[in-house]
C-alpha positions as a Markdown table, in Angstrom:
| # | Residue | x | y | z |
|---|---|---|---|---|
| 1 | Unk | -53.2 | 34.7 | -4.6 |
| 2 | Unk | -53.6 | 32.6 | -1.7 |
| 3 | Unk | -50.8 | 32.7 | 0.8 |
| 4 | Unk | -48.8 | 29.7 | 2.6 |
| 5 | Unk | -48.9 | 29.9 | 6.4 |
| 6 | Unk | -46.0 | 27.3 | 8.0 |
| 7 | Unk | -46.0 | 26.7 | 11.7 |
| 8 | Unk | -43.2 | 24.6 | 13.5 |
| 9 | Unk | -45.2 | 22.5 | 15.9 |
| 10 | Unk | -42.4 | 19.5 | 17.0 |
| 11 | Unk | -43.8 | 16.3 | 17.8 |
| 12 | Unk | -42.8 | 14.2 | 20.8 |
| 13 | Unk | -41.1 | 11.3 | 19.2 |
| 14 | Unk | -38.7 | 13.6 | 16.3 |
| 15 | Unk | -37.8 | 15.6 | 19.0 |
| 16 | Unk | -36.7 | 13.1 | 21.2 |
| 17 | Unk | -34.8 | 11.1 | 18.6 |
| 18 | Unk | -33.3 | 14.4 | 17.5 |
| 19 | Unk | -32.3 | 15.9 | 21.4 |
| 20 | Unk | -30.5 | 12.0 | 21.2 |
| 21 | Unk | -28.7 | 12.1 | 17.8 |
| 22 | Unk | -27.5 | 15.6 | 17.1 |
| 23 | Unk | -25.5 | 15.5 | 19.9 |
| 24 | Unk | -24.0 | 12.2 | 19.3 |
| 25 | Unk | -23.5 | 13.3 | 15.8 |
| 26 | Unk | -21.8 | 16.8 | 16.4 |
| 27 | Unk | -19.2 | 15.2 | 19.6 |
| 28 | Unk | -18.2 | 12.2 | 17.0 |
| 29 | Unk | -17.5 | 15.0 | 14.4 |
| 30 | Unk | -15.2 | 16.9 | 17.2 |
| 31 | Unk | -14.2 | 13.7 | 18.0 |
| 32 | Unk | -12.4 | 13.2 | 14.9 |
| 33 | Unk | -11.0 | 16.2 | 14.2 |
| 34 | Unk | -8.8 | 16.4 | 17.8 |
| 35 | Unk | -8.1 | 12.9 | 16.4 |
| 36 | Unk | -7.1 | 14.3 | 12.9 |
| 37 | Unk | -5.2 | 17.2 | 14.9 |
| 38 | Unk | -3.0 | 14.2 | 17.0 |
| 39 | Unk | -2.6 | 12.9 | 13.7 |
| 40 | Unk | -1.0 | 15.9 | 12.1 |
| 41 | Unk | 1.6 | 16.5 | 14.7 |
| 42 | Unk | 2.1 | 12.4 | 14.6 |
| 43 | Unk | 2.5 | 13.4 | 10.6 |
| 44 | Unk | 5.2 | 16.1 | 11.5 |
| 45 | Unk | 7.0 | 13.2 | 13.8 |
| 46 | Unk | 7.2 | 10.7 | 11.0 |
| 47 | Unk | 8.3 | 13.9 | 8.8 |
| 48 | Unk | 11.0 | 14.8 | 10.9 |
| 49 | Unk | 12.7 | 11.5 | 11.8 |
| 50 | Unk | 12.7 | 10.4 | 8.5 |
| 51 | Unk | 14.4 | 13.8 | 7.5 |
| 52 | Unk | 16.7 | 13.4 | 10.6 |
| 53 | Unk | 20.1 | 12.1 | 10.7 |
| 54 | Unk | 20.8 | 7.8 | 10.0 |
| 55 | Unk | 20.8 | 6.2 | 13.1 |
| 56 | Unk | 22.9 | 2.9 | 13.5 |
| 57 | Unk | 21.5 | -0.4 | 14.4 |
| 58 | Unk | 23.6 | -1.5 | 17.3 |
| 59 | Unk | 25.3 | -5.1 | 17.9 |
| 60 | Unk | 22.9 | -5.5 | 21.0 |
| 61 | Unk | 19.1 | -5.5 | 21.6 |
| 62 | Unk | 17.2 | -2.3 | 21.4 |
| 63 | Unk | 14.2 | -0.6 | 22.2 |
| 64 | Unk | 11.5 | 0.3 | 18.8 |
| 65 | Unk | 11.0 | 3.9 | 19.7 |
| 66 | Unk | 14.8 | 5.2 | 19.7 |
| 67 | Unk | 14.5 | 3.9 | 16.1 |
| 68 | Unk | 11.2 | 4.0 | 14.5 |
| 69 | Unk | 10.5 | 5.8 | 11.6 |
| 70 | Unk | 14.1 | 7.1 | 12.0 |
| 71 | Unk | 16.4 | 6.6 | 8.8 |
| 72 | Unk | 18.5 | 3.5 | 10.0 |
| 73 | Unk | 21.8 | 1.8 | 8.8 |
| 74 | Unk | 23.0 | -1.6 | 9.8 |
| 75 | Unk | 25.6 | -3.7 | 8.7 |
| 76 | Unk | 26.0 | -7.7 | 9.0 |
| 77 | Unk | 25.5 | -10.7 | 6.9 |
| 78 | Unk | 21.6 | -12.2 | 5.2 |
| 79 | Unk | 20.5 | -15.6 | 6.6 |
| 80 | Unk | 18.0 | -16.3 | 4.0 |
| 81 | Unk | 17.1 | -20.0 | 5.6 |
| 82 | Unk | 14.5 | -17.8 | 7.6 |
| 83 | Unk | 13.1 | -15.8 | 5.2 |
| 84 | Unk | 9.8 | -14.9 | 5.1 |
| 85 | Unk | 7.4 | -14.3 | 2.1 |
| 86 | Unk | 4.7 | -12.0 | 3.1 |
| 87 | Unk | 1.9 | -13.2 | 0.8 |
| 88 | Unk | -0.9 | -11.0 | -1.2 |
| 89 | Unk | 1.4 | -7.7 | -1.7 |
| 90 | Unk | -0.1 | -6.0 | -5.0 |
| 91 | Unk | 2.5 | -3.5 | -6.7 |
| 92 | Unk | 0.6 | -2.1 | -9.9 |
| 93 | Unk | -2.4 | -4.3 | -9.9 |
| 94 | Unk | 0.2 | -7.8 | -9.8 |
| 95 | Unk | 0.1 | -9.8 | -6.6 |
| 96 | Unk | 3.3 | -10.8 | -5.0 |
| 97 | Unk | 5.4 | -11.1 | -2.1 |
| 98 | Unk | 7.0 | -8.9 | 0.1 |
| 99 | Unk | 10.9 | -10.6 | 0.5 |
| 100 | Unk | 11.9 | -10.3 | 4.4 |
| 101 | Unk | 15.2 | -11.6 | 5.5 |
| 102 | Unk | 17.0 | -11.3 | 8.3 |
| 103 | Unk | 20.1 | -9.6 | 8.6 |
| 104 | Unk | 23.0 | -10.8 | 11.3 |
| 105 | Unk | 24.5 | -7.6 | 13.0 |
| 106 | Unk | 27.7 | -7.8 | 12.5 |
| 107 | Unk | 29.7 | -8.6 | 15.8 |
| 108 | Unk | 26.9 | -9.8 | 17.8 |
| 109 | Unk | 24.0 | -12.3 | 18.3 |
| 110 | Unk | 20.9 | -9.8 | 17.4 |
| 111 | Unk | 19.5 | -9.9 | 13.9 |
| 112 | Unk | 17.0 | -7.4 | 12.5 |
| 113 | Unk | 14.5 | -8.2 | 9.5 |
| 114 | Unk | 15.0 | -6.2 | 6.3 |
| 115 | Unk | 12.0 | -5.9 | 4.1 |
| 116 | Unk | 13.9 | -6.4 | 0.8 |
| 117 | Unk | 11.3 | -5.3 | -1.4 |
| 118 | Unk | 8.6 | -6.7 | -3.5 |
| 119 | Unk | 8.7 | -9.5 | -6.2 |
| 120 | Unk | 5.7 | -11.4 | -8.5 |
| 121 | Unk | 3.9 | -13.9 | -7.6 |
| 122 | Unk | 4.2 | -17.4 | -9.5 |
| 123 | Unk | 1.0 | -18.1 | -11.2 |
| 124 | Unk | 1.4 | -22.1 | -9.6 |
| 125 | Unk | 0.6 | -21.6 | -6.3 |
| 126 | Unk | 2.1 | -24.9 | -5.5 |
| 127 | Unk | 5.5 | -23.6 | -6.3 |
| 128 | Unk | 7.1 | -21.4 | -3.1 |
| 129 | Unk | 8.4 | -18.3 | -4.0 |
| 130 | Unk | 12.2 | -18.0 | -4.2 |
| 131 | Unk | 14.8 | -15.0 | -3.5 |
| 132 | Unk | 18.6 | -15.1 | -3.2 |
| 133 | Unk | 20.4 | -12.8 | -0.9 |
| 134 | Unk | 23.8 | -11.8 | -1.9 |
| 135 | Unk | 26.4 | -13.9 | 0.2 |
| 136 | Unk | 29.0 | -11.8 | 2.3 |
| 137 | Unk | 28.5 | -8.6 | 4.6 |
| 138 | Unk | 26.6 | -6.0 | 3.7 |
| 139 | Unk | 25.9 | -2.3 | 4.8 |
| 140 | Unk | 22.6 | -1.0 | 4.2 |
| 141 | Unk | 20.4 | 2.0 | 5.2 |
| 142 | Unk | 15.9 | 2.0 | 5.0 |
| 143 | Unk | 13.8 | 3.0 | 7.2 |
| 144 | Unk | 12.8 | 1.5 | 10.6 |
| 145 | Unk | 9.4 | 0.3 | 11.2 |
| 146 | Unk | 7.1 | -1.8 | 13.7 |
| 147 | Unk | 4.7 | -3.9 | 11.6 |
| 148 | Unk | 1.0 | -3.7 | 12.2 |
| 149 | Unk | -0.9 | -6.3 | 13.6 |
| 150 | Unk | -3.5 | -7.9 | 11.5 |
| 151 | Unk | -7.1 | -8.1 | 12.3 |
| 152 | Unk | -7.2 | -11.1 | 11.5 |
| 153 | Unk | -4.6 | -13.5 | 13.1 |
| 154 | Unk | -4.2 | -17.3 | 12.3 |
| 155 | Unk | -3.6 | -19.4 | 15.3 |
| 156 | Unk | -0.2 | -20.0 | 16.4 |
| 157 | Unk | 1.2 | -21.9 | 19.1 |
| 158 | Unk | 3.8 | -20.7 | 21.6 |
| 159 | Unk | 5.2 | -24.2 | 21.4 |
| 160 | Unk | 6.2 | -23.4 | 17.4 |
| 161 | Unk | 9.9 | -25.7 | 16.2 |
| 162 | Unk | 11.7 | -24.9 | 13.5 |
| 163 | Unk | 10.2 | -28.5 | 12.0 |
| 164 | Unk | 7.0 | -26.2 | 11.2 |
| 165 | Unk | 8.8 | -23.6 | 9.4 |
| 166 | Unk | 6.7 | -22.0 | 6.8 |
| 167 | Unk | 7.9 | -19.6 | 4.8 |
| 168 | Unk | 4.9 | -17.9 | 2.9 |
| 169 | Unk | 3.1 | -16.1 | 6.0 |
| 170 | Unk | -0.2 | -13.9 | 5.2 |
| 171 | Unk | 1.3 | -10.9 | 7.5 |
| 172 | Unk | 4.6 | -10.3 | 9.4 |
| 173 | Unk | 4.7 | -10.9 | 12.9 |
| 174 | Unk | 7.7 | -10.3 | 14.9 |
| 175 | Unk | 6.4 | -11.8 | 17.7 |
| 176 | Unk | 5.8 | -15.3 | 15.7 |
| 177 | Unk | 9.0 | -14.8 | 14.3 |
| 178 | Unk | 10.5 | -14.9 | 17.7 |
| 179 | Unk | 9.2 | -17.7 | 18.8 |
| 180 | Unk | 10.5 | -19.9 | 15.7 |
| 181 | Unk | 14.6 | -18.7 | 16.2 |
| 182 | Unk | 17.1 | -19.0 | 19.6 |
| 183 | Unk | 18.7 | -15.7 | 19.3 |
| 184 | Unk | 17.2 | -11.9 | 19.9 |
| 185 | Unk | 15.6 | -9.9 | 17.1 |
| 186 | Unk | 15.6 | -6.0 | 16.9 |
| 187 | Unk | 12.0 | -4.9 | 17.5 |
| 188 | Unk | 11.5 | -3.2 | 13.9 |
| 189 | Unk | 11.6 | -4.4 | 10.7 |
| 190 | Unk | 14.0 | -2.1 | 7.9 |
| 191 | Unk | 12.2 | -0.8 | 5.0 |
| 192 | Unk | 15.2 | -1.0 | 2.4 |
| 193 | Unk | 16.0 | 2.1 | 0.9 |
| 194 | Unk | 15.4 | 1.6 | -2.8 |
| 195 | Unk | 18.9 | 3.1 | -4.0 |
| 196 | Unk | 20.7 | 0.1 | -1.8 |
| 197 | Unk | 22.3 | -2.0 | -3.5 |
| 198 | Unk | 22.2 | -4.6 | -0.4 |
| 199 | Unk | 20.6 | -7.0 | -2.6 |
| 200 | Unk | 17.0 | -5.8 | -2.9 |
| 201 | Unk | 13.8 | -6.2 | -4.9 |
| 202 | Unk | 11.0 | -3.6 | -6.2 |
| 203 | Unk | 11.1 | -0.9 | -3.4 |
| 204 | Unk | 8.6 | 2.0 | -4.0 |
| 205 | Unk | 7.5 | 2.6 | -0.6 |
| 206 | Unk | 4.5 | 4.9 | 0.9 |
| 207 | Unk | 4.9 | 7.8 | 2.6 |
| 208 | Unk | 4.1 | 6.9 | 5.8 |
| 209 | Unk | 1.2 | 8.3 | 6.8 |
| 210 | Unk | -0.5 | 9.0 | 9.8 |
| 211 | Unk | -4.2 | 8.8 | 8.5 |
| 212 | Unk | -5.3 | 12.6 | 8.8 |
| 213 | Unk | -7.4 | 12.3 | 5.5 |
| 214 | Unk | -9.5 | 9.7 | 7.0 |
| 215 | Unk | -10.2 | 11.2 | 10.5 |
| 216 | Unk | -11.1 | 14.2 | 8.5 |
| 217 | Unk | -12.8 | 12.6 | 6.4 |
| 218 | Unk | -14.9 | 10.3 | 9.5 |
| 219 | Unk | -15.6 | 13.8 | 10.9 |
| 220 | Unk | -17.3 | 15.4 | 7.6 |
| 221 | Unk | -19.4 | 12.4 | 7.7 |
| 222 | Unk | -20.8 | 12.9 | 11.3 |
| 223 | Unk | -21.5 | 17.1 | 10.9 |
| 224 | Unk | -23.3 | 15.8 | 7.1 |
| 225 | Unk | -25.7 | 13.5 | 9.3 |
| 226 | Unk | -26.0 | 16.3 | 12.1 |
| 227 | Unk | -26.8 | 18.6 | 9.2 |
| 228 | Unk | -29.2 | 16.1 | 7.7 |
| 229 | Unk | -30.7 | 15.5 | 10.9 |
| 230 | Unk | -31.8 | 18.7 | 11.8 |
| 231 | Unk | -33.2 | 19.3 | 7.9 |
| 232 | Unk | -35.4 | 15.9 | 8.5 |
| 233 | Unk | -36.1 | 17.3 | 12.0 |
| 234 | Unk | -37.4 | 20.6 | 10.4 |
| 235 | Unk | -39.4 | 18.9 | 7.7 |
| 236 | Unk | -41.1 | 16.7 | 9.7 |
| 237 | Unk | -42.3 | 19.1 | 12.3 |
| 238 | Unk | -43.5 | 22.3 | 10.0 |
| 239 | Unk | -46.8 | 22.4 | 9.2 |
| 240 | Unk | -49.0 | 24.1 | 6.7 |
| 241 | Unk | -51.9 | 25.7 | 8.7 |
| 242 | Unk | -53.7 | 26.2 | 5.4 |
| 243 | Unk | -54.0 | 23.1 | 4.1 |
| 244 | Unk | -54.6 | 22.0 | 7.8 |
| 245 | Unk | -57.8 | 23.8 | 8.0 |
């Protein structure tokens, strides 16, 4: 029976690429994990506050962190002449809106923006969506929030009057939302908590999540390739000295 002789004899150019790589590969995978460790305590932050005790929204303007992803209560009256329709929301495969109105603190000048909840989408896009708000003051608790920024933003200019109003926006912006009204907005936006009865809409909200699953999951992918390097790397540099002679 004749008998296999391997050999590792590397080649310039495989071990090259793989002194470059592996190590690219293997500090992307830490990488990725310290990120998925930030994440996790940022996890136990969101855990906590929203666990913690209600914080008030105050009659004057306030700072996001004090009340971000805090459980919040606030009490004034709707102004729904500046609501805002936050278009392409999907809740069980049905594309919708996300109803935002801003709520008048009561006994001051500062508003803050509720998200109200979510309602279908008319099936004639010509025809705006509508929403009433219940007339009167209201008290109502949710959790505080600062929207992400979209990738993608379309151009606005500072210069923006209320003679440009439109009301069906394709993300929320606070910032643009400042620039269309005279009087200060609070820097977070109120998820409403879905047993109000402030005069909301279909409200089954997230978790909020930190991401850890996709760090963890960015960091499996990087050790797979390091580990798939180094098999190619080994494949491509043994040699059968039998069948070489």
């Amino acid at each position: 029976m004749n008998s296999v002789t391997l050999r590792f004899h590397p080649r310039f150019v495989p071990t090259l690429a793989a002194a470059v790589l592996l190590p690219v590969f293997i500090a992307l995978g830490v990488w990725q994990m310290h990120r998925a460790d930030f994440k996790r305590s940022l996890q136990a932050e969101y855990d906590a506050r929203v666990a913690g005790p209600v914080v008030a929204i105050e009659p004057r303007l306030q700072s996001a962190d004090p009340l971000r992803f805090f459980r919040v209560s606030a009490r004034g009256v709707w102004e729904p002449d500046r609501q805002i329709f936050v278009d392409n929301r999907v809740h069980r495969g049905v594309a919708g809106f996300h109803v935002v109105t801003p709520l008048h603190i009561a006994g001051s000048d500062v508003r803050v923006l509720v998200n109200r909840g979510w309602i279908p989408g008319n099936p004639d896009r010509s025809q705006r969506p509508f929403a009433a708000a219940p007339a009167g003051e209201v008290t109502l608790t949710g959790i505080a929030i600062v929207p992400t920024m979209s990738r993608f933003s379309f151009g606005v200019r500072p210069a923006e009057s209320s003679a440009s109003w439109e009301p069906v926006w394709p993300h929320l912006d606070l910032d643009r939302f400042s620039r269309f009204v005279t009087y200060p907005v609070q820097p977070v936006v109120i998820l409403l908590d879905p047993a109000s009865d402030a005069g909301g809409y279909t409200r089954e909200w997230a978790r909020l999540d930190a991401g850890i699953k996709t760090h963890q999951s960015y960091a499996f992918q990087w050790f797979s390739l390091a580990v798939a390097l180094v098999a190619v790397y080994l494949l491509t540099n043994v040699r059968n000295e039998d069948a070489a002679r």
